[in-house]
């Protein structure tokens, strides 16, 4: 971080307050409900990577649909402010903007692990020579279970046919290591599924380079963007990624269990012979209610939909996506980089010898999350943090994950966090 001697030192509270005063996005904090302590103070909430906070418009959006149901019954499918038949479409363009996709490449449906399985049904196409699946180290368990279930489903070996590189540098794997692996072993790999931002270490992978390299070796490439969507800039279409999925309740603030988003590259759309599990919501909308016996898929990612979606689950997500649309994802990312750099700086200045940051130290290799490894773990650290008004997340054996989210976290939050943690660690 650059220091100017004429200005107030970044280690001073006034520096944080000044950053917040000059932050054009600061007022968005008021658009979210911050959980409160027993004494009524807002918590410092650093868990937006796990469950995003409730937008102030969420209850209004849900109530509108309850009201439509009450007043219109079945007619709510076609009438009312936001008819249910195309309700999911209201989320499509906003989601596509956030992940860098064409509108037709995106659909919001189901939840993440369900979607990963549906997508792998289409994009894991092993043969005898080319059947392995490549994943990153410290994969989120659900992704691993999903991948192994696909391997077993195709009669392959869930251990031997799963490739996981162990880190070469602390918790992280360099892009070159992945690319080299493909150059040596690409011929036996059928599919890649990597967390765009790893949930544990916070490492962001070079998705463009990995996609290009995997394609050189005829591997299909998917990303789990649970920790990337709404966090870092994504250009799924331009990068040529084959498929991706993410969840609606982490950085996207759609509420617990909110529906997931799916991306399928244009090149895979409109094909009649693609393997896929199907249902009536994937059928051409103009003839869906003719109830024909023959499935006529839509030419968009919507062909992967099976059922009519839960409107009440989509409503809070739509409320939040409207806020993202107001801020713009590039403005959010710009603030996010500054916020995380500031937090990193304060930790290095004040908690040296106590905490090791395992997340990469360059902005392009991470999102907002920092994963802090406690060099001397102390008991009940999370309870102690909670008592001082901080909500963060603990991962065994010794890692605290903290995510300063640009929509509702402030520079003041970062300052307070480090100060309170320092007090706890100094006993
Ligand atoms: C949060 C998360 C999940 C959760 O899956 P659900 O199906 O939404 O319960 C899966 N994978 C990753 C990488 C995650 O971060």
Coordinates of C-alpha atoms and ligand atoms in Angstrom, one line a residue:
X1 CA 0.0 0.0 0.0
X2 CA 1.3 3.4 -0.9
X3 CA 1.9 5.8 1.9
X4 CA 2.0 9.5 1.8
X5 CA 3.6 11.1 4.8
X6 CA 1.3 14.2 4.5
X7 CA -1.7 12.0 4.8
X8 CA -3.0 10.2 7.8
X9 CA -1.3 6.8 8.4
X10 CA -3.3 3.8 7.1
X11 CA -2.9 2.2 10.6
X12 CA -5.0 5.1 12.1
X13 CA -8.8 4.8 12.4
X14 CA -9.1 8.2 10.7
X15 CA -7.7 6.7 7.6
X16 CA -10.5 4.1 7.5
X17 CA -13.2 6.8 8.2
X18 CA -11.8 8.9 5.4
X19 CA -11.9 6.0 2.9
X20 CA -15.6 5.4 3.9
X21 CA -16.5 9.0 3.5
X22 CA -15.0 9.1 0.0
X23 CA -16.5 5.8 -1.0
X24 CA -19.2 6.3 -3.7
X25 CA -20.7 2.8 -2.8
X26 CA -20.8 3.4 1.0
X27 CA -24.5 4.1 1.0
X28 CA -25.4 0.7 -0.3
X29 CA -24.7 -0.6 3.2
X30 CA -28.1 0.9 4.2
X31 CA -29.8 -1.3 1.6
X32 CA -29.0 -4.4 3.7
X33 CA -30.1 -5.6 7.1
X34 CA -27.0 -6.0 9.3
X35 CA -27.5 -8.5 12.2
X36 CA -27.4 -6.8 15.6
X37 CA -25.7 -7.7 18.9
X38 CA -27.7 -7.9 22.2
X39 CA -26.9 -4.3 22.8
X40 CA -28.3 -3.3 19.4
X41 CA -25.0 -2.6 17.7
X42 CA -24.6 -3.9 14.2
X43 CA -22.2 -6.9 13.9
X44 CA -19.2 -6.6 11.8
X45 CA -20.4 -9.2 9.3
X46 CA -17.6 -11.0 7.3
X47 CA -19.6 -14.0 6.3
X48 CA -21.0 -12.8 2.9
X49 CA -19.1 -15.6 1.3
X50 CA -21.3 -18.1 3.3
X51 CA -24.7 -16.3 3.5
X52 CA -25.1 -12.9 2.1
X53 CA -27.2 -10.4 4.0
X54 CA -30.9 -9.6 3.4
X55 CA -31.5 -6.7 1.0
X56 CA -34.0 -4.2 2.3
X57 CA -36.4 -4.9 -0.6
X58 CA -36.4 -8.7 -0.1
X59 CA -39.5 -8.8 2.0
X60 CA -41.4 -6.5 -0.3
X61 CA -40.5 -8.8 -3.3
X62 CA -41.7 -11.9 -1.4
X63 CA -44.9 -10.2 -0.2
X64 CA -45.8 -9.1 -3.6
X65 CA -45.9 -12.7 -4.8
X66 CA -47.8 -13.9 -1.7
X67 CA -50.3 -11.1 -2.5
X68 CA -50.6 -12.1 -6.2
X69 CA -51.2 -15.7 -5.1
X70 CA -53.8 -14.5 -2.6
X71 CA -55.6 -12.3 -5.1
X72 CA -55.2 -14.1 -8.4
X73 CA -54.7 -17.7 -7.6
X74 CA -53.6 -19.6 -10.8
X75 CA -54.0 -16.4 -12.9
X76 CA -50.8 -15.2 -11.2
X77 CA -48.9 -17.3 -13.8
X78 CA -49.9 -14.8 -16.5
X79 CA -51.1 -11.7 -14.6
X80 CA -49.8 -9.5 -11.8
X81 CA -46.8 -7.3 -11.6
X82 CA -44.3 -10.1 -12.4
X83 CA -46.1 -13.1 -13.9
X84 CA -44.8 -16.4 -12.6
X85 CA -44.6 -18.1 -16.0
X86 CA -41.6 -16.0 -17.1
X87 CA -40.5 -15.1 -13.5
X88 CA -37.1 -16.7 -13.8
X89 CA -36.4 -14.6 -16.9
X90 CA -36.4 -11.5 -14.8
X91 CA -33.2 -12.8 -13.2
X92 CA -31.4 -13.8 -16.4
X93 CA -30.0 -10.6 -17.8
X94 CA -28.8 -9.4 -14.3
X95 CA -27.1 -12.8 -13.8
X96 CA -25.6 -12.8 -17.2
X97 CA -24.1 -9.3 -16.6
X98 CA -22.5 -10.6 -13.4
X99 CA -20.8 -13.6 -15.0
X100 CA -20.0 -12.1 -18.4
X101 CA -22.4 -14.2 -20.5
X102 CA -25.0 -13.8 -23.2
X103 CA -28.5 -13.8 -22.0
X104 CA -29.3 -17.1 -23.7
X105 CA -26.4 -18.8 -22.0
X106 CA -27.8 -18.3 -18.4
X107 CA -30.7 -19.7 -16.4
X108 CA -31.5 -19.5 -12.7
X109 CA -32.9 -22.8 -11.4
X110 CA -32.6 -25.5 -8.7
X111 CA -29.6 -25.4 -6.3
X112 CA -25.9 -25.7 -6.9
X113 CA -25.2 -29.4 -6.3
X114 CA -28.2 -30.4 -8.3
X115 CA -27.1 -28.2 -11.2
X116 CA -23.5 -29.5 -11.1
X117 CA -24.9 -33.0 -11.5
X118 CA -27.3 -32.0 -14.3
X119 CA -24.5 -30.2 -16.1
X120 CA -22.1 -33.1 -15.8
X121 CA -24.8 -35.4 -17.2
X122 CA -24.3 -33.3 -20.4
X123 CA -20.6 -32.5 -20.2
X124 CA -18.9 -35.5 -18.7
X125 CA -18.6 -37.8 -21.7
X126 CA -15.9 -40.3 -21.0
X127 CA -14.6 -43.0 -23.2
X128 CA -12.1 -45.8 -22.4
X129 CA -9.0 -43.6 -23.1
X130 CA -10.3 -40.3 -21.9
X131 CA -12.3 -40.6 -18.8
X132 CA -10.6 -38.7 -15.9
X133 CA -11.9 -35.7 -14.1
X134 CA -9.6 -32.9 -13.0
X135 CA -10.4 -30.9 -9.8
X136 CA -8.6 -28.4 -7.5
X137 CA -7.1 -29.2 -4.1
X138 CA -9.4 -28.6 -1.1
X139 CA -12.5 -28.9 -3.2
X140 CA -15.8 -28.2 -1.5
X141 CA -17.0 -31.6 -0.4
X142 CA -20.3 -31.4 -2.3
X143 CA -18.4 -30.9 -5.6
X144 CA -16.2 -33.9 -4.9
X145 CA -19.3 -36.1 -4.0
X146 CA -21.0 -34.9 -7.2
X147 CA -18.0 -35.6 -9.4
X148 CA -17.4 -39.0 -7.8
X149 CA -21.0 -40.0 -8.3
X150 CA -20.7 -39.1 -12.0
X151 CA -17.6 -41.3 -12.2
X152 CA -19.4 -44.2 -10.6
X153 CA -22.5 -43.6 -12.7
X154 CA -20.3 -44.1 -15.8
X155 CA -18.7 -47.2 -14.3
X156 CA -15.4 -45.4 -13.7
X157 CA -13.3 -45.4 -10.6
X158 CA -14.1 -42.6 -8.1
X159 CA -10.5 -42.6 -6.8
X160 CA -8.2 -43.5 -9.7
X161 CA -10.1 -41.5 -12.2
X162 CA -10.2 -38.3 -10.1
X163 CA -7.2 -36.1 -10.5
X164 CA -6.4 -33.6 -7.7
X165 CA -3.1 -31.7 -7.7
X166 CA -1.6 -31.1 -4.3
X167 CA -0.5 -27.5 -3.7
X168 CA 3.1 -26.5 -4.5
X169 CA 3.0 -23.2 -2.7
X170 CA 1.3 -23.3 0.8
X171 CA -2.4 -23.7 0.1
X172 CA -2.2 -22.6 -3.5
X173 CA -1.6 -24.1 -6.9
X174 CA 0.1 -22.1 -9.6
X175 CA -1.5 -21.8 -13.0
X176 CA 1.6 -23.1 -14.7
X177 CA 1.5 -26.3 -12.7
X178 CA -2.1 -26.9 -13.9
X179 CA -1.2 -26.1 -17.5
X180 CA 1.9 -28.4 -17.4
X181 CA -0.2 -31.2 -16.0
X182 CA -2.5 -30.8 -19.0
X183 CA 0.4 -30.9 -21.4
X184 CA 1.6 -34.1 -20.0
X185 CA -1.7 -35.9 -19.1
X186 CA -4.4 -34.1 -21.1
X187 CA -5.1 -37.1 -23.3
X188 CA -6.7 -39.0 -20.4
X189 CA -8.8 -36.1 -19.0
X190 CA -12.4 -35.9 -20.1
X191 CA -13.6 -33.0 -18.0
X192 CA -12.4 -30.3 -15.6
X193 CA -14.4 -29.0 -12.7
X194 CA -12.6 -26.3 -10.6
X195 CA -13.9 -23.9 -8.1
X196 CA -13.3 -20.5 -9.8
X197 CA -12.4 -19.1 -6.4
X198 CA -11.5 -21.9 -3.9
X199 CA -13.8 -21.8 -0.9
X200 CA -11.0 -22.6 1.6
X201 CA -8.0 -20.7 0.5
X202 CA -9.7 -17.9 -1.4
X203 CA -7.4 -18.5 -4.5
X204 CA -8.9 -17.3 -7.8
X205 CA -7.9 -19.5 -10.7
X206 CA -6.9 -18.2 -14.1
X207 CA -10.0 -19.5 -15.7
X208 CA -9.1 -18.2 -19.2
X209 CA -5.8 -19.9 -19.3
X210 CA -7.1 -23.2 -17.9
X211 CA -10.0 -23.2 -20.4
X212 CA -7.7 -22.6 -23.3
X213 CA -5.2 -25.3 -22.3
X214 CA -7.9 -27.9 -21.5
X215 CA -9.5 -27.2 -24.9
X216 CA -6.2 -27.8 -26.6
X217 CA -6.4 -31.3 -25.2
X218 CA -10.2 -31.7 -26.0
X219 CA -11.3 -31.6 -22.4
X220 CA -14.6 -30.0 -21.5
X221 CA -14.3 -27.3 -18.8
X222 CA -16.7 -26.3 -16.1
X223 CA -16.3 -24.0 -13.1
X224 CA -18.1 -24.0 -9.8
X225 CA -18.5 -20.3 -9.2
X226 CA -20.1 -20.4 -5.8
X227 CA -17.3 -18.2 -4.4
X228 CA -16.6 -16.3 -7.6
X229 CA -20.0 -14.9 -8.7
X230 CA -20.7 -11.5 -7.4
X231 CA -17.1 -11.4 -6.1
X232 CA -14.7 -11.2 -9.0
X233 CA -15.0 -10.2 -12.6
X234 CA -16.0 -13.1 -14.9
X235 CA -16.1 -13.3 -18.7
X236 CA -17.4 -16.8 -19.1
X237 CA -18.5 -16.3 -22.7
X238 CA -15.3 -14.7 -23.9
X239 CA -13.1 -17.2 -22.0
X240 CA -15.0 -20.0 -23.8
X241 CA -15.9 -21.9 -20.7
X242 CA -18.2 -24.8 -21.5
X243 CA -20.4 -24.7 -18.4
X244 CA -20.6 -23.2 -14.9
X245 CA -22.9 -23.0 -11.9
X246 CA -23.0 -20.9 -8.8
X247 CA -25.3 -20.4 -5.8
X248 CA -27.6 -17.5 -5.1
X249 CA -27.2 -17.2 -1.4
X250 CA -23.5 -16.3 -0.9
X251 CA -22.2 -13.1 -2.6
X252 CA -25.5 -12.8 -4.4
X253 CA -27.6 -12.4 -1.2
X254 CA -30.6 -14.4 -2.4
X255 CA -31.3 -15.8 1.1
X256 CA -30.8 -19.3 2.6
X257 CA -31.1 -22.0 -0.1
X258 CA -31.7 -19.4 -2.8
X259 CA -31.7 -20.8 -6.4
X260 CA -28.5 -21.4 -8.3
X261 CA -27.4 -19.9 -11.6
X262 CA -26.2 -21.9 -14.6
X263 CA -24.1 -21.0 -17.6
X264 CA -23.9 -23.1 -20.8
X265 CA -21.8 -21.7 -23.6
X266 CA -23.6 -20.8 -26.8
X267 CA -21.7 -23.5 -28.7
X268 CA -23.6 -26.2 -26.8
X269 CA -27.1 -24.6 -27.2
X270 CA -29.8 -25.8 -29.6
X271 CA -28.3 -29.3 -30.1
X272 CA -30.9 -32.0 -30.4
X273 CA -28.6 -34.9 -29.4
X274 CA -26.9 -33.6 -26.3
X275 CA -27.2 -36.0 -23.3
X276 CA -29.4 -34.3 -20.8
X277 CA -32.0 -35.0 -18.1
X278 CA -35.2 -33.2 -19.2
X279 CA -38.6 -32.0 -18.0
X280 CA -41.4 -29.8 -19.3
X281 CA -39.8 -26.5 -18.3
X282 CA -37.1 -27.1 -20.8
X283 CA -39.6 -27.5 -23.6
X284 CA -40.2 -24.7 -26.1
X285 CA -42.3 -22.1 -24.3
X286 CA -44.6 -21.3 -27.2
X287 CA -45.8 -24.9 -27.3
X288 CA -45.2 -26.1 -23.7
X289 CA -48.9 -26.0 -22.8
X290 CA -49.9 -27.9 -25.9
X291 CA -48.7 -30.9 -23.8
X292 CA -47.2 -32.7 -26.7
X293 CA -45.6 -36.1 -26.2
X294 CA -42.5 -35.1 -27.9
X295 CA -39.8 -32.9 -26.2
X296 CA -38.9 -29.9 -28.2
X297 CA -36.0 -28.2 -26.3
X298 CA -35.5 -24.4 -26.1
X299 CA -32.5 -23.0 -27.9
X300 CA -31.2 -21.4 -24.7
X301 CA -29.8 -22.6 -21.4
X302 CA -33.4 -22.9 -20.3
X303 CA -33.5 -26.3 -22.1
X304 CA -31.8 -27.6 -18.9
X305 CA -34.7 -26.6 -16.7
X306 CA -36.9 -29.4 -15.5
X307 CA -39.5 -28.0 -13.2
X308 CA -41.4 -24.8 -12.7
X309 CA -39.3 -22.9 -10.2
X310 CA -40.2 -21.7 -6.7
X311 CA -41.3 -18.1 -7.1
X312 CA -40.9 -17.3 -3.4
X313 CA -37.3 -18.5 -3.5
X314 CA -36.5 -16.4 -6.5
X315 CA -38.1 -13.2 -5.2
X316 CA -35.3 -12.2 -2.7
X317 CA -32.7 -13.1 -5.2
X318 CA -34.3 -10.8 -7.8
X319 CA -34.4 -8.0 -5.1
X320 CA -30.6 -8.4 -4.6
X321 CA -29.8 -8.7 -8.4
X322 CA -31.5 -5.3 -8.8
X323 CA -29.0 -3.8 -6.3
X324 CA -26.1 -5.4 -8.2
X325 CA -27.5 -3.9 -11.4
X326 CA -27.5 -0.4 -9.7
X327 CA -23.9 -0.7 -8.4
X328 CA -22.4 -2.4 -11.4
X329 CA -20.1 -5.4 -10.9
X330 CA -17.0 -3.5 -12.0
X331 CA -17.5 -0.8 -9.5
X332 CA -18.0 -3.4 -6.8
X333 CA -14.9 -5.2 -7.8
X334 CA -12.9 -2.0 -7.7
X335 CA -13.9 -1.2 -4.2
X336 CA -13.5 -4.9 -3.2
X337 CA -9.8 -4.9 -4.3
X338 CA -9.1 -1.8 -2.2
X339 CA -11.0 -3.1 0.8
X340 CA -9.2 -6.4 0.8
X341 CA -5.8 -4.9 0.2
X342 CA -6.4 -2.6 3.2
X343 CA -7.5 -5.4 5.4
X344 CA -4.4 -7.4 4.4
X345 CA -2.2 -4.5 5.1
X346 CA -3.6 -4.0 8.6
X347 CA -3.2 -7.7 9.4
X348 CA 0.4 -7.7 8.3
X349 CA 1.1 -4.5 10.3
X350 CA -0.6 -5.6 13.5
X351 CA -0.9 -9.4 13.6
X352 CA 2.5 -10.4 12.3
X353 CA 3.7 -13.6 14.0
X354 CA 0.1 -14.4 15.0
X355 CA -1.5 -14.9 11.6
X356 CA -0.5 -16.2 8.3
X357 CA -2.6 -15.2 5.3
X358 CA -2.9 -18.3 3.1
X359 CA -4.8 -16.5 0.3
X360 CA -2.6 -15.3 -2.6
X361 CA -1.3 -11.8 -2.0
X362 CA -2.0 -10.5 -5.5
X363 CA -5.5 -9.1 -6.3
X364 CA -5.8 -10.9 -9.6
X365 CA -5.4 -14.3 -7.8
X366 CA -8.1 -13.7 -5.2
X367 CA -11.5 -12.3 -4.6
X368 CA -12.5 -10.4 -1.4
X369 CA -11.9 -13.3 1.0
X370 CA -8.8 -13.7 3.1
X371 CA -8.2 -17.0 4.8
X372 CA -6.2 -16.5 8.0
X373 CA -4.2 -19.4 9.4
X374 CA -3.7 -19.0 13.2
X375 CA -0.1 -19.8 13.9
X376 CA -1.0 -20.6 17.6
X377 CA -4.7 -21.5 17.5
X378 CA -6.5 -20.5 20.7
X379 CA -9.6 -22.1 22.1
X380 CA -13.1 -20.8 21.3
X381 CA -11.7 -18.1 19.0
X382 CA -15.0 -17.8 17.1
X383 CA -17.0 -17.4 20.4
X384 CA -14.6 -14.7 21.4
X385 CA -14.9 -12.9 18.1
X386 CA -18.7 -13.2 18.3
X387 CA -18.7 -11.6 21.8
X388 CA -16.8 -8.6 20.5
X389 CA -19.4 -8.2 17.7
X390 CA -17.7 -10.0 14.8
X391 CA -19.3 -12.7 12.6
X392 CA -16.7 -14.7 10.7
X393 CA -16.2 -18.3 9.7
X394 CA -14.0 -21.1 11.1
X395 CA -12.6 -24.0 9.0
X396 CA -10.8 -26.9 10.7
X397 CA -8.1 -27.1 11.7
X398 CA -6.9 -23.5 12.1
X399 CA -8.4 -21.2 9.5
X400 CA -10.6 -18.1 9.9
X401 CA -12.2 -17.1 6.7
X402 CA -13.2 -13.4 6.4
X403 CA -14.9 -11.8 3.5
X404 CA -15.2 -8.0 3.4
X405 CA -18.0 -7.6 0.9
X406 CA -18.0 -4.3 -1.0
X407 CA -21.8 -4.0 -1.0
X408 CA -22.1 -3.7 2.8
X409 CA -18.7 -3.8 4.5
X410 CA -16.7 -0.7 5.2
X411 CA -13.1 0.2 5.7
X412 CA -14.1 0.9 9.3
X413 CA -15.2 -2.7 9.6
X414 CA -11.7 -3.9 8.5
X415 CA -10.1 -1.6 11.1
X416 CA -12.3 -2.7 13.9
X417 CA -11.9 -6.4 13.0
X418 CA -8.1 -6.2 13.2
X419 CA -8.2 -4.1 16.4
X420 CA -10.6 -6.5 18.2
X421 CA -8.8 -9.6 17.0
X422 CA -5.5 -8.2 18.1
X423 CA -7.0 -7.7 21.6
X424 CA -8.2 -11.3 21.7
X425 CA -4.8 -12.7 20.6
X426 CA -2.9 -10.6 23.0
X427 CA -5.1 -12.1 25.8
Ligands
LIG1 C1 -21.5 -23.3 -1.0 C2 -21.0 -24.3 -2.0 C3 -21.7 -25.4 -2.3 C4 -23.1 -25.6 -1.7 O1 -23.9 -26.4 -2.5 P1 -25.5 -26.3 -2.4 O2 -25.9 -27.3 -3.4 O3 -25.9 -24.9 -2.6 O4 -25.9 -26.8 -1.0 C5 -21.2 -26.3 -3.2 N1 -20.0 -26.1 -3.8 C6 -19.2 -25.0 -3.4 C7 -17.9 -24.9 -4.1 C8 -19.7 -24.1 -2.5 O5 -18.9 -23.1 -2.2

